[in-house]
Short mmCIF file of C-alpha atoms and ligand atoms in Angstrom, two decimals:
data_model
loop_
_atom_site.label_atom_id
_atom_site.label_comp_id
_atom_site.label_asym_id
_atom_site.label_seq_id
_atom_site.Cartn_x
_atom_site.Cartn_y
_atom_site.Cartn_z
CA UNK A 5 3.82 -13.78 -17.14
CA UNK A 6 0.31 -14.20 -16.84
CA UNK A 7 -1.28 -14.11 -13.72
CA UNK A 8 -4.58 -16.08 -12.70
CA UNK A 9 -7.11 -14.56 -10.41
CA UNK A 10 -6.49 -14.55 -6.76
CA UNK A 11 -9.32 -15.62 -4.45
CA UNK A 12 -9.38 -15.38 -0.45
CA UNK A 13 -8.00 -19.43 -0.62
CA UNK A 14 -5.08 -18.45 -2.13
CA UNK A 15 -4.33 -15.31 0.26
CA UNK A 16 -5.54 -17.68 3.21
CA UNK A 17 -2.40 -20.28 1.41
CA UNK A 18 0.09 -17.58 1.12
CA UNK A 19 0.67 -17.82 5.30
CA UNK A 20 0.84 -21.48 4.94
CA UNK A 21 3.50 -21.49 2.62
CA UNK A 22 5.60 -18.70 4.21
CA UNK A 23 4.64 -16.15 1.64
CA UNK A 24 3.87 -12.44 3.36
CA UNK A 25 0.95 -10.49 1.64
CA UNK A 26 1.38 -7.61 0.46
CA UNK A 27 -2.13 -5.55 0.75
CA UNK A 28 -3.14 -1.88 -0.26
CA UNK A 29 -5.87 0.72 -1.03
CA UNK A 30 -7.41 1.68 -3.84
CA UNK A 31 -9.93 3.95 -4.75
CA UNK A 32 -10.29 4.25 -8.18
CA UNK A 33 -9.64 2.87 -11.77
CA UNK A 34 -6.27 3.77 -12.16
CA UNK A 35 -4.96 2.88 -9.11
CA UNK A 36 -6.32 -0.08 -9.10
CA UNK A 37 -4.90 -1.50 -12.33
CA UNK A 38 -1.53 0.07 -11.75
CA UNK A 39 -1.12 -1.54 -8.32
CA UNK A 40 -2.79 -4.75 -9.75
CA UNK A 41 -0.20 -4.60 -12.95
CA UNK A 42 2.33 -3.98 -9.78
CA UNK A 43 1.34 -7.59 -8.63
CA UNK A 44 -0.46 -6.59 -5.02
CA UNK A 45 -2.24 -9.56 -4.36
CA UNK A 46 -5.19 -8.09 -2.15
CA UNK A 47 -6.45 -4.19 -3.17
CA UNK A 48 -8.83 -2.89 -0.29
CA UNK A 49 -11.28 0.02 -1.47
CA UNK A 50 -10.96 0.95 2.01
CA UNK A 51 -12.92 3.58 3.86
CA UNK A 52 -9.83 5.57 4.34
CA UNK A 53 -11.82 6.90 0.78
CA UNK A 54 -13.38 9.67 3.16
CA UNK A 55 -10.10 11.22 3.95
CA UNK A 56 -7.87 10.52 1.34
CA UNK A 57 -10.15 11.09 -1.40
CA UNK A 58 -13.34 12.97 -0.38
CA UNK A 59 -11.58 15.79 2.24
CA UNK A 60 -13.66 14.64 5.86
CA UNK A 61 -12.01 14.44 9.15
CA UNK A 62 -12.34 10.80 9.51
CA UNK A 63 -14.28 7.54 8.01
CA UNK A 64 -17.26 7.87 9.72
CA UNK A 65 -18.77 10.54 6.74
CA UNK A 66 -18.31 7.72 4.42
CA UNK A 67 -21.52 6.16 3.44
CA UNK A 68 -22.36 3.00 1.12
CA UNK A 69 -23.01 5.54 -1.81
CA UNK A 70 -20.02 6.78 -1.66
CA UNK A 71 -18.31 2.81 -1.48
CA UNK A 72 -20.52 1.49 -4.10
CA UNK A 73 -18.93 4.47 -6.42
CA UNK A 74 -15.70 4.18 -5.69
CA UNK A 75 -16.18 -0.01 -5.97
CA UNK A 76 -17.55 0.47 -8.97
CA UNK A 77 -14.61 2.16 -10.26
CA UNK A 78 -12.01 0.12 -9.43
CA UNK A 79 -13.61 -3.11 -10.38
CA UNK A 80 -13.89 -1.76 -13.58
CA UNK A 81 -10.19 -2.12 -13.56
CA UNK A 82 -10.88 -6.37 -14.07
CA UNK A 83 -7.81 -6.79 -11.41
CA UNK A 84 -6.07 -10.31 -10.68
CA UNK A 85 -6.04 -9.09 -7.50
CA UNK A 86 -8.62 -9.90 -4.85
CA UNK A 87 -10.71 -6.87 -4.56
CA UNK A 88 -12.17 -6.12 -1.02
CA UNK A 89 -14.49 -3.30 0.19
CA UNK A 90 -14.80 -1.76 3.13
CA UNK A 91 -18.09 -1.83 5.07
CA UNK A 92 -18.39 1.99 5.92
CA UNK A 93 -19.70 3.18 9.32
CA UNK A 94 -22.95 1.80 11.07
CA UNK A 95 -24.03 -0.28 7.70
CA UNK A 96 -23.47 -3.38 9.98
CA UNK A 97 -25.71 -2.59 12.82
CA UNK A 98 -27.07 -6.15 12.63
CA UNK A 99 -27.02 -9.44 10.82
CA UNK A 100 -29.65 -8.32 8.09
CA UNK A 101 -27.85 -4.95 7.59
CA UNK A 102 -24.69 -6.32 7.34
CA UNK A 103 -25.79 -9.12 4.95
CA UNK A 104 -27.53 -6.16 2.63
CA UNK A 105 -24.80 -3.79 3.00
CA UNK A 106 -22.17 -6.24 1.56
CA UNK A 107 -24.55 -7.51 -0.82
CA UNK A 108 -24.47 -4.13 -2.34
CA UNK A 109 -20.79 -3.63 -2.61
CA UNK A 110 -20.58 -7.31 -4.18
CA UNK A 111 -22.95 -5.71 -6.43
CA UNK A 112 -20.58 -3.02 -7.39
CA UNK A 113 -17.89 -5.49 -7.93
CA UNK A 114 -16.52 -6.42 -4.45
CA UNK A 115 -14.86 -9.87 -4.06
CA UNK A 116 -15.43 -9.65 0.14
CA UNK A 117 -16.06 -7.18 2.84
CA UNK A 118 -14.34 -6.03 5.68
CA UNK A 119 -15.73 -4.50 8.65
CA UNK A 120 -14.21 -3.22 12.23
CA UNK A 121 -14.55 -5.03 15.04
CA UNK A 122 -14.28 -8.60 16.55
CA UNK A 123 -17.04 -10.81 19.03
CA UNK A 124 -19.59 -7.20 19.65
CA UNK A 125 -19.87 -7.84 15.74
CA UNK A 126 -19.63 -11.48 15.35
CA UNK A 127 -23.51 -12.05 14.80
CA UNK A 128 -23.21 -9.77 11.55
CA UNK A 129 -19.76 -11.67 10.09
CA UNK A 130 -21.41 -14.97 10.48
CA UNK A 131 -24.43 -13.70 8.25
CA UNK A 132 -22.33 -12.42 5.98
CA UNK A 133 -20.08 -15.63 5.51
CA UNK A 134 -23.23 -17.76 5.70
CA UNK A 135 -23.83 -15.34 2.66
CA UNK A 136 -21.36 -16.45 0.71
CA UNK A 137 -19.22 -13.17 1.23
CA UNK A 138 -15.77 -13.94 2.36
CA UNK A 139 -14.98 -11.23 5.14
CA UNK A 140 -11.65 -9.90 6.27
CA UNK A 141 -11.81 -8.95 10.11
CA UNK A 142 -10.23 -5.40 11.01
CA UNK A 143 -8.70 -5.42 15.15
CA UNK A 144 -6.94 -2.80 17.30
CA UNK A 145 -7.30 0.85 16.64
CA UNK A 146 -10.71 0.65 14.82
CA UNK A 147 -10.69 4.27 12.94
CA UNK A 148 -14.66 4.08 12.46
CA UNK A 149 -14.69 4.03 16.49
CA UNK A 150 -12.39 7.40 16.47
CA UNK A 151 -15.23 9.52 18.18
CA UNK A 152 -16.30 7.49 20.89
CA UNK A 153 -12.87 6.89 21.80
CA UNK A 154 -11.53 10.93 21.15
CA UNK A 155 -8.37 9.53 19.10
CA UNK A 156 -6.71 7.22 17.32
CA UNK A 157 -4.99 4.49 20.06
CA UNK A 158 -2.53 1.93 20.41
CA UNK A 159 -4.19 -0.91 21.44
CA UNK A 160 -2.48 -3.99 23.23
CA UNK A 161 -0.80 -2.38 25.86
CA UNK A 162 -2.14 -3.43 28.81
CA UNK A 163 -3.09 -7.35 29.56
CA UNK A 164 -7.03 -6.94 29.57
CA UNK A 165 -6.07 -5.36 25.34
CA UNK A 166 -4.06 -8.18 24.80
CA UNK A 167 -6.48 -10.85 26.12
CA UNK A 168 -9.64 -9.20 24.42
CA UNK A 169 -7.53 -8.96 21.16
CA UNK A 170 -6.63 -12.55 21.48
CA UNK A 171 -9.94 -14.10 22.07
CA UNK A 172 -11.23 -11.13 19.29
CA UNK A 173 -8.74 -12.97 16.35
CA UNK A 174 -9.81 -16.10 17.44
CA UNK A 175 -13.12 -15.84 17.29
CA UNK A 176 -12.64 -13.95 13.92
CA UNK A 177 -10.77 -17.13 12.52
CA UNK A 178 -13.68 -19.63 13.85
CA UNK A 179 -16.53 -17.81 12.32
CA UNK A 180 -14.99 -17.78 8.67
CA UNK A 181 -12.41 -14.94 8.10
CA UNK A 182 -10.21 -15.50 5.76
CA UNK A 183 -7.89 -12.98 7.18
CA UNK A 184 -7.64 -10.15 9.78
CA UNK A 185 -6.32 -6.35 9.84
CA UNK A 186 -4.28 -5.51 13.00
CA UNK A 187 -4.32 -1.66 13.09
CA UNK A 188 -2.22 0.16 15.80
CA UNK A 189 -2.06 -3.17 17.91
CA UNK A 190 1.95 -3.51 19.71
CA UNK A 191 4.32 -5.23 17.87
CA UNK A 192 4.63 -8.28 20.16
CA UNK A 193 0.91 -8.17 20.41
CA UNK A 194 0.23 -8.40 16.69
CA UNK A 195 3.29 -11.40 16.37
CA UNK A 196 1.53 -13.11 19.79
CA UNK A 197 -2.23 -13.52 17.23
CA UNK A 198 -0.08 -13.99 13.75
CA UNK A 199 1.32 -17.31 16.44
CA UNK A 200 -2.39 -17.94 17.48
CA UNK A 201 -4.57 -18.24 14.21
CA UNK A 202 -4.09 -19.90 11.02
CA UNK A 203 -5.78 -17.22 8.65
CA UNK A 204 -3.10 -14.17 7.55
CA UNK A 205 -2.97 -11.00 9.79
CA UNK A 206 -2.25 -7.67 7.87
CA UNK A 207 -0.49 -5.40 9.69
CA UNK A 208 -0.92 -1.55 9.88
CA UNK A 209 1.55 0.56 12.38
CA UNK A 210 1.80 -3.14 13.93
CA UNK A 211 5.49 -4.55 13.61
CA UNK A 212 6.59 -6.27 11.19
CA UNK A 213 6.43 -9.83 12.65
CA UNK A 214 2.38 -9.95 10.77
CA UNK A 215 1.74 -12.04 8.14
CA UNK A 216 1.39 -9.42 6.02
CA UNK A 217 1.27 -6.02 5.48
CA UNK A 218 -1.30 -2.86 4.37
CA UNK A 219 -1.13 0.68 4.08
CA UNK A 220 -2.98 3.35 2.66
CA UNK A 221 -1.46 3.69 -0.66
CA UNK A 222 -1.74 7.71 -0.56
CA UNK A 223 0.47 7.49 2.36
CA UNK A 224 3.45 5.00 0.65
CA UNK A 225 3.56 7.18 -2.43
CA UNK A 226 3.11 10.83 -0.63
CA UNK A 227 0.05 11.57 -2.31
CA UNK A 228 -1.84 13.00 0.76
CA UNK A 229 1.29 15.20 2.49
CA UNK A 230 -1.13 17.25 4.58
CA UNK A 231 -0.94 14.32 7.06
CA UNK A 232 0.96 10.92 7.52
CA UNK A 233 0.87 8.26 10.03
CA UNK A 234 4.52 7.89 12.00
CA UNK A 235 4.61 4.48 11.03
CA UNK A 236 4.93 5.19 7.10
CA UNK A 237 7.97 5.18 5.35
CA UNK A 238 6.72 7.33 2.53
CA UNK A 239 8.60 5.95 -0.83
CA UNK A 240 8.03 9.04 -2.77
CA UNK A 241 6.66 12.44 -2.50
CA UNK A 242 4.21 12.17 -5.42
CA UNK A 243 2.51 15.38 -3.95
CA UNK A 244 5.94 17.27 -4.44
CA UNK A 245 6.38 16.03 -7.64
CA UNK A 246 3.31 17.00 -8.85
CA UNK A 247 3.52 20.08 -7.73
CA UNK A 248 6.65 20.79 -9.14
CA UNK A 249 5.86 19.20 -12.52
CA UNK A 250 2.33 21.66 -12.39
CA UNK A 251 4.87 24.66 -12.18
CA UNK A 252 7.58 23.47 -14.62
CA UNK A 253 4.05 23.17 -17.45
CA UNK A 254 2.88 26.55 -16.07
CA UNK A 255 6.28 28.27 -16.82
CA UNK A 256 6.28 27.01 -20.17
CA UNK A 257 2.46 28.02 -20.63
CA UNK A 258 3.29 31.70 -19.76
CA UNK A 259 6.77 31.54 -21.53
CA UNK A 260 4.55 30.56 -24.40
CA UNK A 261 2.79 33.65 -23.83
CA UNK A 262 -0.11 31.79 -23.18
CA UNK A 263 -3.04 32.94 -20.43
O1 KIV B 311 -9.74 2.14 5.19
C1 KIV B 311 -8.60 1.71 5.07
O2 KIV B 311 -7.84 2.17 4.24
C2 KIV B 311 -8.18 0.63 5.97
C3 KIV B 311 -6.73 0.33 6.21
C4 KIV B 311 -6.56 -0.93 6.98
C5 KIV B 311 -5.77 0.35 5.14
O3 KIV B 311 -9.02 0.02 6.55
#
């Protein structure tokens, strides 16, 4: 059945009408139109790109070079699915550099932006909504923040988290997001803001009471087995299989009496 082209109104609909959205990464053509052909409705080129993809530590080596590419890429897919970009690591330092940075990843085929943080950054999502750039908010463990904070933390634990993540969502919802990422935040924590706002929370490692959910899709499919997160329930070992199916060929190669 053909499928028409989902916008952030229709993902922003989907938690009015009791629907849970399904949300993951992608960072390249192919992944893109087989998760898109899979029927995700919102694909994130998310900075998780640095790891997964390029071999750093953490997102904070990831520049807007290295987005626009890997944009690029994947909107060259054409996907139904919304297509979102992240906003790597100190391209938002203020209004004007968030409003350029996201232009420039809308240039390279992004359909919004998403960037960490919620009211320290709120001066840079309203410029960026006034833009015309719908914006998905990203709460709790904020990965591009892993230095400062010398790990990657729960967050909602204590009652000064909870009220800062509460007052974070919504002031996230009244400046225009059409939806939020809850990373790391405690279950009841994460259900307490899905209660509070009216635009969709995607949940990562944060219960399953969200109105949605995303994941690094390296980390569902086993893709990336050198490390992943204890609240993935890897569906396959794709780096197992490939490796297996690299030796089977290989065998056959030298039993071919090939070099
Ligand atoms: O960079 C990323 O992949 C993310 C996650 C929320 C999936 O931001």
């Amino acid at each position: 059945m053909e499928r028409s082209k989902i916008t952030p109104a229709h993902v922003r609909d989907m938690k009015r009408s009791g629907r849970k959205v399904a949300a993951l990464t992608v960072h390249d053509y192919p992944s893109t139109r087989l998760l898109d052909e899979a029927g995700v409705p919102l694909l994130l080129v998310g900075d998780s790109l640095g790891m997964v993809v390029l071999g750093f530590p953490d997102t904070t080596h990831v520049t807007l070079e290295h987005m626009e590419h890997h944009v690029r890429a994947a909107a060259r897919a054409r996907p139904t699915a919304l297509l979102v970009a992240d906003l790597p690591y100190r391209t938002y330092e203020t209004p004007a550099d968030a409003v350029a940075a996201a232009r420039r990843l809308v240039g390279a085929g992004a359909e919004g932006v998403k960037a960490e943080g919620g009211r320290e950054i709120l001066p840079q999502i309203r410029a960026v909504v006034e833009d015309g750039i719908p914006f998905v908010g990203h709460l709790g463990m904020l990965p591009q923040h892993v230095l400062e904070e010398g790990g990657y933390r729960i967050k909602g634990r204590d009652e000064v988290q909870r009220q800062v993540l509460l007052a974070d969502a919504e002031a996230l919802e009244a400046v225009g997001a059409f939806a939020v990422v809850l990373e790391l935040v405690t279950p009841p924590v994460a259900a307490e803001i899905s209660r509070l706002i009216s635009i969709p929370t995607l949940g990562i490692g944060s219960g399953l009471d969200c109105d949605g959910q995303i994941l690094v899709t390296m980390d569902l499919v086993g893709a990336f087995p050198w490390f992943t997160p204890k609240f993935v329930r890897k569906r396959m070992d794709a780096g197992a299989l490939m490796t297996g199916v690299v030796q089977e060929w290989m065998r056959e190669v030298s039993g071919a009496g090939l070099p």
